[in-house]
Short mmCIF file of C-alpha atoms and ligand atoms in Angstrom, two decimals:
data_model
loop_
_atom_site.label_atom_id
_atom_site.label_comp_id
_atom_site.label_asym_id
_atom_site.label_seq_id
_atom_site.Cartn_x
_atom_site.Cartn_y
_atom_site.Cartn_z
CA UNK R 362 8.54 1.95 1.34
CA UNK R 363 11.12 3.48 -0.93
CA UNK R 364 12.72 0.06 -1.56
CA UNK R 365 9.46 -1.64 -2.44
CA UNK R 366 8.69 1.15 -4.89
CA UNK R 367 11.98 0.84 -6.64
CA UNK R 368 11.45 -2.95 -6.62
CA UNK R 369 8.07 -2.51 -8.34
CA UNK R 370 9.62 -0.30 -11.04
CA UNK R 371 10.86 3.22 -11.69
CA UNK R 372 8.75 5.29 -14.03
CA UNK R 373 9.28 8.53 -15.78
CA UNK R 374 6.08 10.46 -16.59
CA UNK R 375 6.51 13.02 -19.39
CA UNK R 376 3.45 15.25 -19.81
CA UNK R 377 3.14 18.98 -20.25
CA UNK R 378 -0.39 19.28 -19.00
CA UNK R 379 0.10 19.79 -15.20
CA UNK R 380 -3.25 18.29 -14.14
CA UNK R 381 -2.71 15.07 -16.14
CA UNK R 382 0.93 14.81 -15.06
CA UNK R 383 0.07 15.19 -11.37
CA UNK R 384 -2.83 12.73 -11.63
CA UNK R 385 -0.62 10.11 -13.28
CA UNK R 386 2.25 10.59 -10.82
CA UNK R 387 -0.08 10.34 -7.74
CA UNK R 388 -1.94 7.28 -9.09
CA UNK R 389 1.25 5.44 -10.09
CA UNK R 390 2.91 6.12 -6.74
CA UNK R 391 -0.23 4.93 -5.02
CA UNK R 392 0.04 1.70 -7.14
CA UNK R 393 3.50 1.22 -5.75
CA UNK R 394 5.89 2.62 -8.39
CA UNK R 395 8.73 5.05 -7.87
CA UNK R 396 7.85 7.97 -10.16
CA UNK R 397 9.71 10.99 -11.49
CA UNK R 398 8.28 13.49 -13.96
CA UNK R 399 9.15 15.90 -16.72
CA UNK R 400 7.13 18.56 -18.51
CA UNK R 401 9.07 19.01 -21.75
CA UNK R 402 11.08 16.92 -24.21
CA UNK R 403 14.30 18.51 -22.98
CA UNK R 404 13.54 17.67 -19.37
CA UNK R 405 12.53 14.15 -20.41
CA UNK R 406 15.94 13.57 -22.12
CA UNK R 407 17.77 14.80 -19.03
CA UNK R 408 15.59 12.73 -16.60
CA UNK R 409 15.88 9.55 -18.76
CA UNK R 410 19.66 9.79 -18.39
CA UNK R 411 19.86 10.80 -14.71
CA UNK R 412 16.92 8.79 -13.22
CA UNK R 413 17.48 5.59 -15.25
CA UNK R 414 13.73 4.74 -15.36
CA UNK R 415 12.50 1.28 -16.12
CA UNK R 416 9.77 2.67 -18.35
CA UNK R 417 8.80 6.09 -19.76
CA UNK R 418 5.19 7.22 -20.17
CA UNK R 419 5.62 9.79 -22.90
CA UNK R 420 3.12 12.33 -24.11
CA UNK R 421 3.45 12.70 -27.89
CA UNK R 422 2.47 16.40 -28.01
CA UNK R 423 5.11 18.35 -26.00
CA UNK R 424 5.82 22.09 -26.27
CA UNK R 425 9.44 21.90 -27.39
CA UNK R 426 9.70 18.66 -29.40
CA UNK R 427 7.39 15.75 -29.91
CA UNK R 428 7.62 12.38 -28.10
CA UNK R 429 8.84 10.61 -31.22
CA UNK R 430 11.84 12.97 -31.42
CA UNK R 431 12.55 12.34 -27.73
CA UNK R 432 12.67 8.63 -28.37
CA UNK R 433 14.83 9.03 -31.54
CA UNK R 434 17.33 11.01 -29.39
CA UNK R 435 17.26 8.40 -26.62
CA UNK R 436 17.77 5.54 -28.97
CA UNK R 437 20.63 7.22 -30.85
CA UNK R 438 22.28 7.72 -27.45
CA UNK R 439 21.89 4.03 -26.77
CA UNK R 440 19.16 4.38 -24.11
CA UNK R 441 16.93 1.30 -24.52
CA UNK R 442 14.27 2.12 -21.93
CA UNK R 443 10.71 0.88 -22.86
CA UNK R 444 8.31 3.64 -23.88
CA UNK R 445 4.53 3.84 -23.78
CA UNK R 446 3.20 6.84 -25.68
CA UNK R 447 0.29 8.89 -24.39
CA UNK R 448 -1.54 10.39 -27.33
CA UNK R 449 -4.80 12.05 -28.18
CA UNK R 450 -4.05 11.36 -31.82
CA UNK R 451 -4.85 7.85 -33.04
CA UNK R 452 -4.07 8.12 -36.77
CA UNK R 453 -2.32 5.28 -38.49
CA UNK R 454 0.64 7.41 -39.45
CA UNK R 455 1.35 8.21 -35.79
CA UNK R 456 1.20 4.62 -34.80
CA UNK R 457 3.64 3.60 -37.51
CA UNK R 458 6.03 6.44 -36.62
CA UNK R 459 5.96 5.56 -32.94
CA UNK R 460 6.60 1.88 -33.46
CA UNK R 461 9.39 2.67 -35.91
CA UNK R 462 11.26 4.68 -33.40
CA UNK R 463 11.02 2.00 -30.76
CA UNK R 464 7.93 2.64 -28.67
CA UNK R 465 6.31 -0.28 -26.84
CA UNK R 466 2.73 0.84 -27.44
CA UNK R 467 0.15 3.53 -27.21
CA UNK R 468 -2.33 4.66 -24.61
CA UNK R 469 -4.90 6.98 -26.21
CA UNK R 470 -6.35 9.87 -24.25
CA UNK R 471 -8.70 10.01 -22.51
CA UNK R 472 -7.42 6.91 -20.68
CA UNK R 473 -8.47 5.27 -17.45
CA UNK R 474 -5.91 5.05 -14.69
CA UNK R 475 -6.60 1.30 -14.45
CA UNK R 476 -5.66 0.97 -18.16
CA UNK R 477 -2.42 2.90 -17.61
CA UNK R 478 -1.42 0.77 -14.58
CA UNK R 479 -2.32 -2.48 -16.38
CA UNK R 480 -0.30 -1.50 -19.49
CA UNK R 481 2.71 -0.39 -17.44
CA UNK R 482 2.60 -3.61 -15.40
CA UNK R 483 2.37 -5.72 -18.56
CA UNK R 484 5.41 -4.06 -20.18
CA UNK R 485 7.51 -4.26 -16.98
CA UNK R 486 6.57 -7.91 -16.47
CA UNK R 487 8.11 -8.53 -19.88
CA UNK R 488 11.14 -6.24 -19.58
CA UNK R 489 12.22 -6.36 -15.94
CA UNK R 490 14.09 -9.60 -15.24
CA UNK R 491 13.38 -11.70 -12.19
CA UNK R 492 10.10 -10.00 -11.43
CA UNK R 493 7.51 -12.42 -9.97
CA UNK R 494 4.11 -12.62 -11.54
CA UNK R 495 1.54 -10.47 -9.94
CA UNK R 496 -0.63 -11.98 -7.26
CA UNK R 497 -4.14 -12.31 -8.54
CA UNK R 498 -6.92 -12.93 -6.06
CA UNK R 499 -10.15 -14.35 -7.37
CA UNK R 500 -13.66 -15.14 -6.05
CA UNK R 501 -16.12 -16.42 -8.65
CA UNK R 502 -15.78 -14.06 -11.61
CA UNK R 503 -14.35 -11.29 -9.46
CA UNK R 504 -10.56 -10.77 -9.64
CA UNK R 505 -8.23 -8.39 -7.87
CA UNK R 506 -4.65 -7.85 -9.05
CA UNK R 507 -2.67 -6.93 -5.97
CA UNK R 508 0.11 -5.30 -7.97
CA UNK R 509 -1.71 -3.37 -10.64
CA UNK R 510 -4.75 -2.61 -8.46
CA UNK R 511 -7.03 -3.68 -11.31
CA UNK R 512 -10.34 -5.15 -10.13
CA UNK R 513 -12.61 -6.91 -12.59
CA UNK R 514 -16.03 -8.48 -12.35
CA UNK R 515 -16.13 -10.71 -15.35
CA UNK R 516 -14.73 -8.54 -18.13
CA UNK R 517 -15.95 -5.27 -16.52
CA UNK R 518 -13.30 -3.14 -14.77
CA UNK R 519 -14.54 -2.01 -11.36
CA UNK R 520 -13.30 1.44 -10.29
CA UNK R 521 -12.72 1.62 -6.57
CA UNK R 522 -11.55 4.30 -4.13
CA UNK R 523 -8.39 3.53 -2.17
CA UNK R 524 -10.40 2.57 0.97
CA UNK R 525 -12.80 0.43 -1.04
CA UNK R 526 -9.80 -1.32 -2.59
CA UNK R 527 -8.21 -2.06 0.77
CA UNK R 528 -11.57 -3.36 2.09
CA UNK R 529 -12.14 -5.66 -0.96
CA UNK R 530 -8.49 -6.84 -0.78
CA UNK R 531 -8.94 -7.77 2.92
CA UNK R 532 -12.23 -9.59 2.18
CA UNK R 533 -10.69 -11.52 -0.78
CA UNK R 534 -7.59 -12.49 1.15
CA UNK R 535 -9.99 -14.12 3.60
CA UNK R 536 -12.50 -15.49 1.10
CA UNK R 537 -14.92 -17.91 2.73
CA UNK R 538 -14.16 -16.63 6.26
CA UNK R 539 -16.54 -14.50 8.32
CA UNK R 540 -14.93 -11.24 9.33
CA UNK R 541 -16.26 -9.17 12.21
CA UNK R 542 -16.78 -5.41 11.79
CA UNK R 543 -14.08 -4.90 14.51
CA UNK R 544 -11.61 -7.02 12.56
CA UNK R 545 -12.35 -5.17 9.34
CA UNK R 546 -12.05 -1.78 11.08
CA UNK R 547 -8.74 -2.79 12.59
CA UNK R 548 -7.25 -4.13 9.32
CA UNK R 549 -8.61 -1.70 6.74
CA UNK R 550 -8.60 1.57 8.62
CA UNK R 551 -5.57 2.74 10.56
CA UNK R 552 -5.34 1.54 14.12
CA UNK R 553 -5.84 5.00 15.53
CA UNK R 554 -8.96 5.57 13.47
CA UNK R 555 -11.46 7.08 15.80
CA UNK R 556 -14.60 5.78 14.13
CA UNK R 557 -17.18 3.08 14.82
CA UNK R 558 -18.30 0.03 12.97
CA UNK R 559 -20.84 2.20 11.06
CA UNK R 560 -18.09 3.16 8.64
CA UNK R 561 -17.62 -0.48 7.77
CA UNK R 562 -21.32 -0.91 6.94
CA UNK R 563 -21.16 2.26 4.78
CA UNK R 564 -18.12 0.97 2.81
CA UNK R 565 -19.60 -2.52 2.42
CA UNK R 566 -22.66 -0.92 0.80
CA UNK R 567 -20.41 1.22 -1.50
CA UNK R 568 -18.55 -1.93 -2.50
CA UNK R 569 -21.81 -3.83 -3.12
CA UNK R 570 -23.01 -1.10 -5.44
CA UNK R 571 -19.84 -1.45 -7.49
CA UNK R 572 -19.01 -5.15 -7.28
CA UNK R 573 -22.40 -6.88 -6.70
CA UNK R 574 -24.53 -5.22 -9.36
CA UNK R 575 -26.58 -7.30 -11.68
CA UNK R 576 -24.66 -10.55 -11.26
CA UNK R 577 -24.93 -13.09 -8.46
CA UNK R 578 -23.95 -11.62 -5.13
CA UNK R 579 -20.50 -12.32 -3.58
CA UNK R 580 -20.47 -10.12 -0.49
CA UNK R 581 -22.63 -11.69 2.23
CA UNK R 582 -23.84 -10.31 5.54
CA UNK R 583 -23.55 -12.85 8.45
CA UNK R 584 -26.15 -11.43 10.80
CA UNK R 585 -24.83 -10.40 14.19
CA UNK R 586 -21.18 -11.10 13.22
CA UNK R 587 -19.94 -9.35 10.13
CA UNK R 588 -19.25 -10.04 6.46
CA UNK R 589 -17.90 -12.67 4.21
CA UNK R 590 -17.01 -12.84 0.52
CA UNK R 591 -17.55 -16.14 -1.35
CA UNK R 592 -18.90 -17.30 -4.67
CA1 CA K 846 0.69 17.44 -24.42
#
């Protein structure tokens, strides 16, 4: 587990607001990254040197010094790590300042976690050598990015819970094949899960509400057997 996380990329999350910091750290770890964190500019400078992250997510408004100052210090020390700023401010002056001191872009608060993961993935794909392109599963206009966990129906981003994501991933890996409820239960829930196939029916209906809304339906019930996804 540890190795695959380091393989995916090491991130440093710098954010003084504990709830945002913890949410970002948990979500990015869930998405497969190795994550360390800092709450101040001073901690960020120390962590950027000791943890050698592949990318820094950096809040602009920090209690001791602002994010731009942190990057100036890093760059003057020769640390070239890519930086994505997190900012509630979206004024032109801030954008120019950030780009001048070597940032790789902005994420404006409030942000969606999918947006953060997609942006991080895009920068790392460019900056980490030898990284393979992410695996993108598609079915009709539905797409699922295995690495970034971003699911889209057309241009609409679909927000899924972890269990819903695993279920959709399993269906899409087996697109066009009928999967029994027992197979789904076995693959998507842990082997020692002490539930019955009713949980599969429930989660299929949650997924349908999010994925199969107004558009043509992709998730099909095969009566007496199970479910299948196909265009
Ligand atoms: Ca802040």
